[in-house]
Coordinates of C-alpha atoms and ligand atoms in Angstrom, one line a residue:
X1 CA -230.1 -47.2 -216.5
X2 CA -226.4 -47.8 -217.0
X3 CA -225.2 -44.2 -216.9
X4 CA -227.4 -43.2 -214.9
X5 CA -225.0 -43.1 -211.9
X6 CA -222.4 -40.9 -213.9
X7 CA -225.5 -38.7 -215.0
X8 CA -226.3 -37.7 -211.5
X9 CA -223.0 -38.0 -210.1
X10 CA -222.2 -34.9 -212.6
X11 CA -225.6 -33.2 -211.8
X12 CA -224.8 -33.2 -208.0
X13 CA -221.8 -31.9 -208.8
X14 CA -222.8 -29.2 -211.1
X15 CA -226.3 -28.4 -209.9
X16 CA -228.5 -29.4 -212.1
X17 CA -230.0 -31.5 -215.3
X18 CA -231.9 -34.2 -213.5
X19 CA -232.7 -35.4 -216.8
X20 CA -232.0 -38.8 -217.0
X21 CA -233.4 -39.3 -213.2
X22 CA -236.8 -37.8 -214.3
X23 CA -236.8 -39.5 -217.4
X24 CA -236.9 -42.8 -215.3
X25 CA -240.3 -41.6 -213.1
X26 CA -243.4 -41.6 -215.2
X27 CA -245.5 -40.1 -212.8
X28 CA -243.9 -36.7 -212.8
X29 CA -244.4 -36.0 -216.1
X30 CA -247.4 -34.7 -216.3
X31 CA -250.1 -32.0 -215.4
X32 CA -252.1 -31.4 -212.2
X33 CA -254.7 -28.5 -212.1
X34 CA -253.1 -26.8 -215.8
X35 CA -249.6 -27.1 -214.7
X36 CA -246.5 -29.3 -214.6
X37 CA -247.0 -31.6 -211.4
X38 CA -244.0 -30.6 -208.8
X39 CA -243.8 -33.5 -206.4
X40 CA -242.5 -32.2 -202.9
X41 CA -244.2 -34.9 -200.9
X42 CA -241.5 -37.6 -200.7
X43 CA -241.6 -38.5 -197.0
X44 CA -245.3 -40.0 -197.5
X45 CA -244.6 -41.8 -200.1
X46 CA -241.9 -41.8 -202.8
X47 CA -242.5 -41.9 -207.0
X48 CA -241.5 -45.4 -208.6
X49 CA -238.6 -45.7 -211.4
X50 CA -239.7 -47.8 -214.8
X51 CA -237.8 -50.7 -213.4
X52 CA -239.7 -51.4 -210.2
X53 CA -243.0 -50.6 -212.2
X54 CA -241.5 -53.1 -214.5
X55 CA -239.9 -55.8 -211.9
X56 CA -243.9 -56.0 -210.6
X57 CA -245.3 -56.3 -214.1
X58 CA -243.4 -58.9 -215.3
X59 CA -244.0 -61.0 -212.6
X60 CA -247.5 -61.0 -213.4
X61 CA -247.1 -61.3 -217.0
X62 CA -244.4 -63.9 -216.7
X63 CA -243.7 -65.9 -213.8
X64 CA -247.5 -65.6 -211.5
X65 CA -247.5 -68.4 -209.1
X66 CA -247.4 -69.0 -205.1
X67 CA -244.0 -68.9 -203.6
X68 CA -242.4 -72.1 -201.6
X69 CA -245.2 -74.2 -201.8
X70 CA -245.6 -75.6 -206.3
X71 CA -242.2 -77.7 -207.0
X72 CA -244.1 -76.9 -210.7
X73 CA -241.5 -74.3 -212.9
X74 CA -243.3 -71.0 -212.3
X75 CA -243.5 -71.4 -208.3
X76 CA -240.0 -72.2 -208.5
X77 CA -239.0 -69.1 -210.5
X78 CA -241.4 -67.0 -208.1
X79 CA -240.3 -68.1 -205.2
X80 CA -236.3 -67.4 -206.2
X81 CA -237.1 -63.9 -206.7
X82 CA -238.9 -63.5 -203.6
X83 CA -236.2 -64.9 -201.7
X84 CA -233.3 -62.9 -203.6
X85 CA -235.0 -59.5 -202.1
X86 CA -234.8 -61.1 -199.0
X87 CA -230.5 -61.3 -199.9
X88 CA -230.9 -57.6 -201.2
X89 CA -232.9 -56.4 -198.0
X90 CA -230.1 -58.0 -196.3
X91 CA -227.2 -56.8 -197.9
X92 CA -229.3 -53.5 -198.0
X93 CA -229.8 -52.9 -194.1
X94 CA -226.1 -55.1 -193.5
X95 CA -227.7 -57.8 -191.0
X96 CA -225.3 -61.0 -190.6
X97 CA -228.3 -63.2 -192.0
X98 CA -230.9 -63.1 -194.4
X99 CA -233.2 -65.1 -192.0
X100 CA -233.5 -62.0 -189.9
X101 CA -235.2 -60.5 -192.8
X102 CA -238.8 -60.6 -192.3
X103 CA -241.0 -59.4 -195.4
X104 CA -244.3 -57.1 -193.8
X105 CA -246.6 -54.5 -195.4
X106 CA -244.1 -52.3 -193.8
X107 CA -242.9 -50.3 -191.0
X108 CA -246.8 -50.2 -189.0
X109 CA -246.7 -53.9 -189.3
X110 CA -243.0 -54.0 -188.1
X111 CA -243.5 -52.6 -185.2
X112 CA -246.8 -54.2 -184.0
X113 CA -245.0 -57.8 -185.0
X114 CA -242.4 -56.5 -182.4
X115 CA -245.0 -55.3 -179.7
X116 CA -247.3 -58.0 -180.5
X117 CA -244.9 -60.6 -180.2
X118 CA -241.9 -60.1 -178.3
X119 CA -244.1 -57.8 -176.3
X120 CA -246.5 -60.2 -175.3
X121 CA -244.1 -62.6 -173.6
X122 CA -241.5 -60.3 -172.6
X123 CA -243.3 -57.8 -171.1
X124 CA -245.0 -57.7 -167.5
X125 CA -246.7 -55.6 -165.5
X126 CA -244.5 -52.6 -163.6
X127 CA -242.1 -52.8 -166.9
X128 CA -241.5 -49.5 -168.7
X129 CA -241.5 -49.1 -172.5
X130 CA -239.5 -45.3 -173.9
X131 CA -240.3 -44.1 -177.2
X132 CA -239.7 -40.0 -178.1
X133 CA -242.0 -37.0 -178.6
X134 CA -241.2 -37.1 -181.9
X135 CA -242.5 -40.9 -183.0
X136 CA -244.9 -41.6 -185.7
X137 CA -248.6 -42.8 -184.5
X138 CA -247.1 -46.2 -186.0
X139 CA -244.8 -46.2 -183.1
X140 CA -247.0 -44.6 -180.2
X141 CA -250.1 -46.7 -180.6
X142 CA -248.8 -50.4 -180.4
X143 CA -246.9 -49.8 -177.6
X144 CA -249.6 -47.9 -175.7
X145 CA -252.0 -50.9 -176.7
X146 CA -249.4 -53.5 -175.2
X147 CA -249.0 -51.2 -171.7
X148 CA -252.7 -51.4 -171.6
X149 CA -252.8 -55.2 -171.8
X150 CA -249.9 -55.9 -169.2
X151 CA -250.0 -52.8 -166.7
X152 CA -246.8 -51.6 -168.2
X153 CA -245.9 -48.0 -168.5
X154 CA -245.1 -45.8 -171.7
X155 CA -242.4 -43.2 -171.1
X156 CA -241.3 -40.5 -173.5
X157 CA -238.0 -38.9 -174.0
X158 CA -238.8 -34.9 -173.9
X159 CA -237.5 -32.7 -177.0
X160 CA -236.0 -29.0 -177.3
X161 CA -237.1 -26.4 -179.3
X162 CA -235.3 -27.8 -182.7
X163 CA -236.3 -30.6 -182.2
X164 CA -233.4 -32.8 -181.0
X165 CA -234.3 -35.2 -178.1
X166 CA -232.7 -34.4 -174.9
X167 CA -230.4 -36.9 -174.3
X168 CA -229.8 -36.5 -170.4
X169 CA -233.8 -36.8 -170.1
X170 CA -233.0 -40.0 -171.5
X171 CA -230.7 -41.4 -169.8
X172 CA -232.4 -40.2 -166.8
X173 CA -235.4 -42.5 -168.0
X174 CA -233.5 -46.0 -168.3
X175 CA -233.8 -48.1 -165.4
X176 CA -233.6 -51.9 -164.6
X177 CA -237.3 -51.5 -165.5
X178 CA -236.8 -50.7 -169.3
X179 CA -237.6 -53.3 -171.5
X180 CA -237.5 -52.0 -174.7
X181 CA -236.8 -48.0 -176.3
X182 CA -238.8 -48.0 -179.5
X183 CA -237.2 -44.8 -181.4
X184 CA -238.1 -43.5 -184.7
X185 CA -234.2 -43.0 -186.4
X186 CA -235.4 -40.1 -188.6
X187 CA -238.5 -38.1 -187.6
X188 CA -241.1 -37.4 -190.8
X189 CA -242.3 -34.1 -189.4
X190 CA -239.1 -32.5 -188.4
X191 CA -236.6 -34.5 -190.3
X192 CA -233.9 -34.5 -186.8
X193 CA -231.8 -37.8 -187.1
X194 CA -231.6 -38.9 -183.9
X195 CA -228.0 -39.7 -182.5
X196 CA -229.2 -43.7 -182.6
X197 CA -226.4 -45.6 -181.6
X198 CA -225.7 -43.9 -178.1
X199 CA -228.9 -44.4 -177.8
X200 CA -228.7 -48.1 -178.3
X201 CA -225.6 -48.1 -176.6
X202 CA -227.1 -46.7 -173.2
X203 CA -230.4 -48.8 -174.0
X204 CA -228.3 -52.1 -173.9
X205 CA -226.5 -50.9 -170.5
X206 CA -229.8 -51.4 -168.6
X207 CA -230.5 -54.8 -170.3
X208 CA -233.1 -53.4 -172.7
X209 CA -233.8 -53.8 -176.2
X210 CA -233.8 -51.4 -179.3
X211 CA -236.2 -51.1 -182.1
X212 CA -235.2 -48.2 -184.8
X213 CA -238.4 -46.8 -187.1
X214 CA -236.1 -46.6 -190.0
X215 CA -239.3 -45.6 -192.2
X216 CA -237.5 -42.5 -193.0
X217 CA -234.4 -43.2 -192.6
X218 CA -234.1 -46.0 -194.9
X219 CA -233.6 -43.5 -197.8
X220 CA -231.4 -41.0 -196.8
X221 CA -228.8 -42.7 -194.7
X222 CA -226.5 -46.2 -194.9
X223 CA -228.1 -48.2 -192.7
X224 CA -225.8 -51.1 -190.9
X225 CA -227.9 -52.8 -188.5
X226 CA -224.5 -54.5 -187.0
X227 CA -222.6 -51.5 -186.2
X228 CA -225.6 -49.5 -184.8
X229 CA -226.4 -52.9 -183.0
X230 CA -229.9 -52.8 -182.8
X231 CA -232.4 -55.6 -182.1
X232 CA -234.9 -54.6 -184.3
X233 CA -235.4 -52.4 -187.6
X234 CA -238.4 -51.7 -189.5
X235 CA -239.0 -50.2 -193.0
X236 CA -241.6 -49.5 -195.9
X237 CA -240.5 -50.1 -199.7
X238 CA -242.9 -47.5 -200.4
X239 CA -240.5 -44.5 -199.0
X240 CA -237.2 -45.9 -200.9
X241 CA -238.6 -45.8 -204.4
X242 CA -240.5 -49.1 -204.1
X243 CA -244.2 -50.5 -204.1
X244 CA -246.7 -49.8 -201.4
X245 CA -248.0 -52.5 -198.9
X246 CA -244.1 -54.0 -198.3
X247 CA -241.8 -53.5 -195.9
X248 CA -239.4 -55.4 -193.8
X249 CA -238.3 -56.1 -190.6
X250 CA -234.9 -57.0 -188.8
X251 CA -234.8 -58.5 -185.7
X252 CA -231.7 -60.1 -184.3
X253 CA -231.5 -64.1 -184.7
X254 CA -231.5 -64.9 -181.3
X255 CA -234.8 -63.2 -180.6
X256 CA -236.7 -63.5 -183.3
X257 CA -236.2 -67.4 -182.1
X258 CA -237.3 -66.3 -179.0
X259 CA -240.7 -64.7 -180.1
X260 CA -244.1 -66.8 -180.8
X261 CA -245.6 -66.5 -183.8
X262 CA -247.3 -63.2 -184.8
X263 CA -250.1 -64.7 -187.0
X264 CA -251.0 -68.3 -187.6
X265 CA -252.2 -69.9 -190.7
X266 CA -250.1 -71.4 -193.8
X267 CA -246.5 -71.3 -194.2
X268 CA -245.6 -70.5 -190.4
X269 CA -246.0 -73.7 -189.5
X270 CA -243.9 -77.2 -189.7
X271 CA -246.8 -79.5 -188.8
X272 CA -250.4 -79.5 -187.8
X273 CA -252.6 -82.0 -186.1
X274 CA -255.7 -80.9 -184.6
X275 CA -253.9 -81.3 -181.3
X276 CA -250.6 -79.2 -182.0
X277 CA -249.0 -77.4 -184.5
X278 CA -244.9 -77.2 -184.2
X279 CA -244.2 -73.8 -185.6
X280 CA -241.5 -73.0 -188.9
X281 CA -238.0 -71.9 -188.7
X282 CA -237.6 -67.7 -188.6
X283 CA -238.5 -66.2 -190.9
X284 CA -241.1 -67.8 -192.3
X285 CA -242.6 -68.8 -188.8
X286 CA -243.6 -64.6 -189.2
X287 CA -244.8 -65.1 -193.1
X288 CA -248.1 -66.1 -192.6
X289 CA -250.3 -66.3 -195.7
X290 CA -249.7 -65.9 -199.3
X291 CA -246.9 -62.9 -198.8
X292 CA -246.8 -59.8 -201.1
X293 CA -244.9 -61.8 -203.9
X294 CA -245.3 -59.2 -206.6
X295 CA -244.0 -56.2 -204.6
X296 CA -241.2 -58.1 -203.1
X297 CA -239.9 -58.8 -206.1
X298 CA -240.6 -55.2 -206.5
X299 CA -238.7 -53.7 -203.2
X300 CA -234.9 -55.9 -204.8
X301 CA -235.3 -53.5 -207.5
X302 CA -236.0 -50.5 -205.8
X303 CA -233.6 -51.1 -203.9
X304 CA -230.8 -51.5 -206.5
X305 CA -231.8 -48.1 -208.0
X306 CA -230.7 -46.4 -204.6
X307 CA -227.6 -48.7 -204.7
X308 CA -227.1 -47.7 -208.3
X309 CA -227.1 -44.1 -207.5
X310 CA -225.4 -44.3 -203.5
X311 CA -227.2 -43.1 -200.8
X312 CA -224.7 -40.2 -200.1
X313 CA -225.1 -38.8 -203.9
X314 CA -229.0 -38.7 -203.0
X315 CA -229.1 -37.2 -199.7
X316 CA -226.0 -34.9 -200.7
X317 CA -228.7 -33.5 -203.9
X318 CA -231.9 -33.6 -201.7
X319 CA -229.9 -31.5 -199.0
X320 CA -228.5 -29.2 -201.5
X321 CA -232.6 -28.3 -202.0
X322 CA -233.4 -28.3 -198.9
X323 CA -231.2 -25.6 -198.0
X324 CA -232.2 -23.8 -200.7
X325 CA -236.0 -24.5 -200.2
X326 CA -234.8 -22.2 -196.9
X327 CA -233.2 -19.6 -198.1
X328 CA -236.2 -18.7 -200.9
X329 CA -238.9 -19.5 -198.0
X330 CA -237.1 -17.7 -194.8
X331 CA -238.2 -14.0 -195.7
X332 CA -242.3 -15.1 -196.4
X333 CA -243.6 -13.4 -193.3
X334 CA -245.2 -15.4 -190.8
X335 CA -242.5 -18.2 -191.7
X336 CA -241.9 -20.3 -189.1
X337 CA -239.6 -23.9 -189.1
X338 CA -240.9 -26.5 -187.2
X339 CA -237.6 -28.7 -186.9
X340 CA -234.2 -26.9 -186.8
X341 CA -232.2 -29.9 -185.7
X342 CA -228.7 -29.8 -186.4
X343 CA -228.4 -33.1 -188.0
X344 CA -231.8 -33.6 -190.5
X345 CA -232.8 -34.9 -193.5
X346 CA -234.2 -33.1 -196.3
X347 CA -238.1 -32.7 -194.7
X348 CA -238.7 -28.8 -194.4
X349 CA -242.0 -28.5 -192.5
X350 CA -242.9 -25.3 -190.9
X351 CA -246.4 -22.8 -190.5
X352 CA -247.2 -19.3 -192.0
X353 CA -248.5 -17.5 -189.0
X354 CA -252.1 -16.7 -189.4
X355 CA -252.4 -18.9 -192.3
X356 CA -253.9 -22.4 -192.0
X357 CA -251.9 -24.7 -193.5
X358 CA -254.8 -26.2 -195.1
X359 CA -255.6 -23.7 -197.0
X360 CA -252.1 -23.3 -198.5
X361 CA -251.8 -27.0 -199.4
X362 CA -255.1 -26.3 -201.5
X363 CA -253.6 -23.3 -203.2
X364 CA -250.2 -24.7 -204.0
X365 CA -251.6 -27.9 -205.0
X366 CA -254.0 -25.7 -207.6
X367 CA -250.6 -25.0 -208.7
X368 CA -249.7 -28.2 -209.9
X369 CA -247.6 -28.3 -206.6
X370 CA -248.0 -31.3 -204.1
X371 CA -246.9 -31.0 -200.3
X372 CA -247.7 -32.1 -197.3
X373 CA -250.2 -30.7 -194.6
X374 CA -251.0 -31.5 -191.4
X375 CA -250.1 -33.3 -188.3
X376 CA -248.4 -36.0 -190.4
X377 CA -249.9 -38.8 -187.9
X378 CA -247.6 -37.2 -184.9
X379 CA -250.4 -35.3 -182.9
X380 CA -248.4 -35.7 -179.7
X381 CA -245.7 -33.4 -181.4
X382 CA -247.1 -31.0 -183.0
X383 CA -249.0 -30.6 -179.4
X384 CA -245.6 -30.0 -178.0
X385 CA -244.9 -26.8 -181.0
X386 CA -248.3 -25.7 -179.9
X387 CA -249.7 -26.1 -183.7
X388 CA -252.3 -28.5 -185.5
X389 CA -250.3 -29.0 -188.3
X390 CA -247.3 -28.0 -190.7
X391 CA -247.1 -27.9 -194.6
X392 CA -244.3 -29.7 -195.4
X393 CA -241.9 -29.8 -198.4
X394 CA -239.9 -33.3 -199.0
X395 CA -237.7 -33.8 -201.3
X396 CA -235.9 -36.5 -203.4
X397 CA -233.6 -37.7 -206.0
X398 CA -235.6 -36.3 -208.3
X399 CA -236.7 -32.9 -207.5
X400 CA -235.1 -30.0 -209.1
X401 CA -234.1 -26.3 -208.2
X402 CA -236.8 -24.9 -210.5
X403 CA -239.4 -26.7 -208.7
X404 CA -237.9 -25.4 -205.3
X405 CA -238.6 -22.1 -207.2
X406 CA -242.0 -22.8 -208.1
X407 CA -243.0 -24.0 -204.4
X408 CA -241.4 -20.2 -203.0
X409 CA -242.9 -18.3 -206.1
X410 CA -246.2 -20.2 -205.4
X411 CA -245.8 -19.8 -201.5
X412 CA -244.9 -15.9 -201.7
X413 CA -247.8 -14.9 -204.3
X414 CA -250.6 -17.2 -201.7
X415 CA -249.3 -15.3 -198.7
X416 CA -249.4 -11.9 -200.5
X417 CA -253.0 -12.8 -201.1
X418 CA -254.1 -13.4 -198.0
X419 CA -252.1 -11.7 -195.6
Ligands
C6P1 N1 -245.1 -41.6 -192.6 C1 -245.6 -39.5 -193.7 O1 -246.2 -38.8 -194.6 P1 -246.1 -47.1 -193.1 O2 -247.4 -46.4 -193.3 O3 -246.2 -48.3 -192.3 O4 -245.4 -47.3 -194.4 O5 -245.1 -46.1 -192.3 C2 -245.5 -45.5 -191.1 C3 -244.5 -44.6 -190.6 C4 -243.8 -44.9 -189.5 N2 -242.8 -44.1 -189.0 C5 -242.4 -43.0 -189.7 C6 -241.3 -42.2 -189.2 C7 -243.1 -42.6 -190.8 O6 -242.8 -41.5 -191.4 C8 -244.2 -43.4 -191.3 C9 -245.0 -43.0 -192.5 C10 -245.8 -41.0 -193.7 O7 -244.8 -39.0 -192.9 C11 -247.2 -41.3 -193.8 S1 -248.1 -40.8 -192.3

């Protein structure tokens, strides 16, 4: 991996021989349905580099053991590594300490910790909870399950036609009675990056908290924690290039101090009697449970293959095919973009009118060509377009402008058929 930052520094430059990148992902190299897989659905889940598939191997093969509880060599060993991700996650999202890090299954789990916890005590009946049109089930659900419990109410920031939240709609929503504006930083279906810190700014006026869904986010843009000053950030390793079932969450120090315990059972505690238990310090007083040692140790490496290669050379490339992904698809008729934000990542969703999306995933994918279909757990929004579903194209560090090629020579020929 050494050169592997010069290699795509010159390939983002030049446009293209994405080589060396590829070279490093197993998975893509091989057939679906007769033909060479292209890989286009990045914002559900990215592929894995050798090294995380590596950094998770090795632990089993070398250094198995329970974290922070064995004083015996391989415990000690283990439970290092696990706590220098917690350093990288840190250094990664820039909070001031590495005890704000909380290791989860990932950004669902965030979120209910948040609404579970902080929710539960801070929360009262009359309160009001905002989240936008555009969230992710993982952010609708828990909320509406905590309004339920106290008699709070759930209100939701309205969106234009591209997809951009409408920030005087917002502002007209905060009151004294806002408790918290749960706001997802980068939306999956649409791809808008939401303007974040004035929203956090405006959030804080009223007294009430912020927590960012970075799930999509986390991959595409520098995320400082500090500067955007928000009180809580969640993430999932398994959309930044590392294992599934980990995550993380941020939470300021002060609150997460604040919060009770989300789960009980070993490690979150400092002493039991049958009578009382006295709870750990943060973080661990979240870590309930043997953790996800393997992929943790997993997510440090993942993480220093996006450091290797800078976030801005990877959204710069991923943009680059985005764009183009546009211009070859624009002229299919019946196109339609669902998302035309100003600022976006690289997610190009949109519908073929008259054409089920369904139905095209199937065809493309008998392509060898995998995408996205459907209402990519945001019913709510793709109520608001007026559709069911989109197809949707992501891309990554990895993609190429041939395979952009293959996914409008494999969209145009479908569409010819069937229209
Ligand atoms: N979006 C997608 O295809 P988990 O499942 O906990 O790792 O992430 C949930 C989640 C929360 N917020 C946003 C903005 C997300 O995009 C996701 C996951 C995937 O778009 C799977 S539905």
């Amino acid at each position: 991996m050494s050169n592997l930052k010069e290699d795509i520094l010159e390939t983002t430059t030049k446009t293209l021989d994405l080589k060396k990148v590829r070279a490093e992902f197993p998975v893509l190299h091989q057939e679906v349905n007769g033909k060479p897989l292209v890989y286009l659905d990045n914002a559900a889940t990215t592929q894995k580099p050798n090294s995380v598939i590596n950094a998770v191997s090795e632990y089993y093969k070398g250094y198995n053991a329970n974290i922070h509880r064995g004083i015996h060599t391989l415990a000690e060993k283990a439970t290092a590594a696990f706590e220098e991700t917690r350093k990288t996650v840190k250094a990664f999202l820039n909070a001031a300490e590495a005890e704000e890090i909380i290791f989860t299954k990932g950004t669902t789990e965030g979120i209910n910790l948040v609404a579970s916890s902080w929710g539960r005590k801070f929360v009262e009946a009359g309160d009001e909870i905002i989240i936008s049109s555009m969230e992710h089930h993982s952010n609708i659900v828990p909320w509406q399950m905590l309004c339920e419990e106290k008699g709070a109410t759930l209100k939701i920031i309205p969106i234009n036609e591209a997809g951009e939240i409408i920030f005087e709609e917002y502002e007209k929503l905060l009151s004294e009675k806002t408790k918290i504006v749960s706001i997802v930083y980068v939306s999956n279906s649409l791809g808008t990056i939401n303007p974040v810190k004035e929203i956090i700014e405006r959030a804080h006026k009223v007294g009430a908290k912020v927590l960012l869904d970075g799930a999509q986010a986390s991959s595409h843009l520098e995320i400082d924690v500090q500067s955007l000053d928000c009180d809580f950030f969640a993430f999932s390793g398994h959309k930044i290039y590392g294992p599934t079932g980990v995550g993380a969450l941020y939470g300021k120090r002060e609150l997460l101090e604040a919060m009770p315990p989300y789960q009980g059972g070993g490690e979150m505690i400092k002493e039991v009697t049958f009578e009382k238990t006295t709870y750990n310090e943060i973080p661990y007083k979240f870590e309930a449970g043997t953790p996800n040692i393997a992929d943790v140790i997993g997510l440090k490496t993942a993480i220093e293959f996006i450091n290797e290669i800078g976030k801005e050379n990877i959204s710069a490339h991923e943009n680059e095919l985005m764009t183009y992904a546009y211009e070859l698809l624009k002229d299919i008729p019946g196109f339609r973009p669902i998302g035309t934000a100003k600022n976006k990542i690289s997610v190009l969703s949109f519908v073929i009118e008259g054409l089920h999306h369904f139905d095209i995933g199937m065809m493309l994918d008998a392509q060898g060509i995998a995408v996205r279909t459907g209402h990519h757990c945001t019913q709510p929004l793709m109520g608001i377009f007026g559709i069911e579903g989109t197809i949707r194209a992501s891309f990554s560090i990895y993609n190429t402008k041939e395979e952009v090629e293959r996914l409008s020579d494999g969209l145009h020929r479908i569409v010819k058929m069937m229209k």
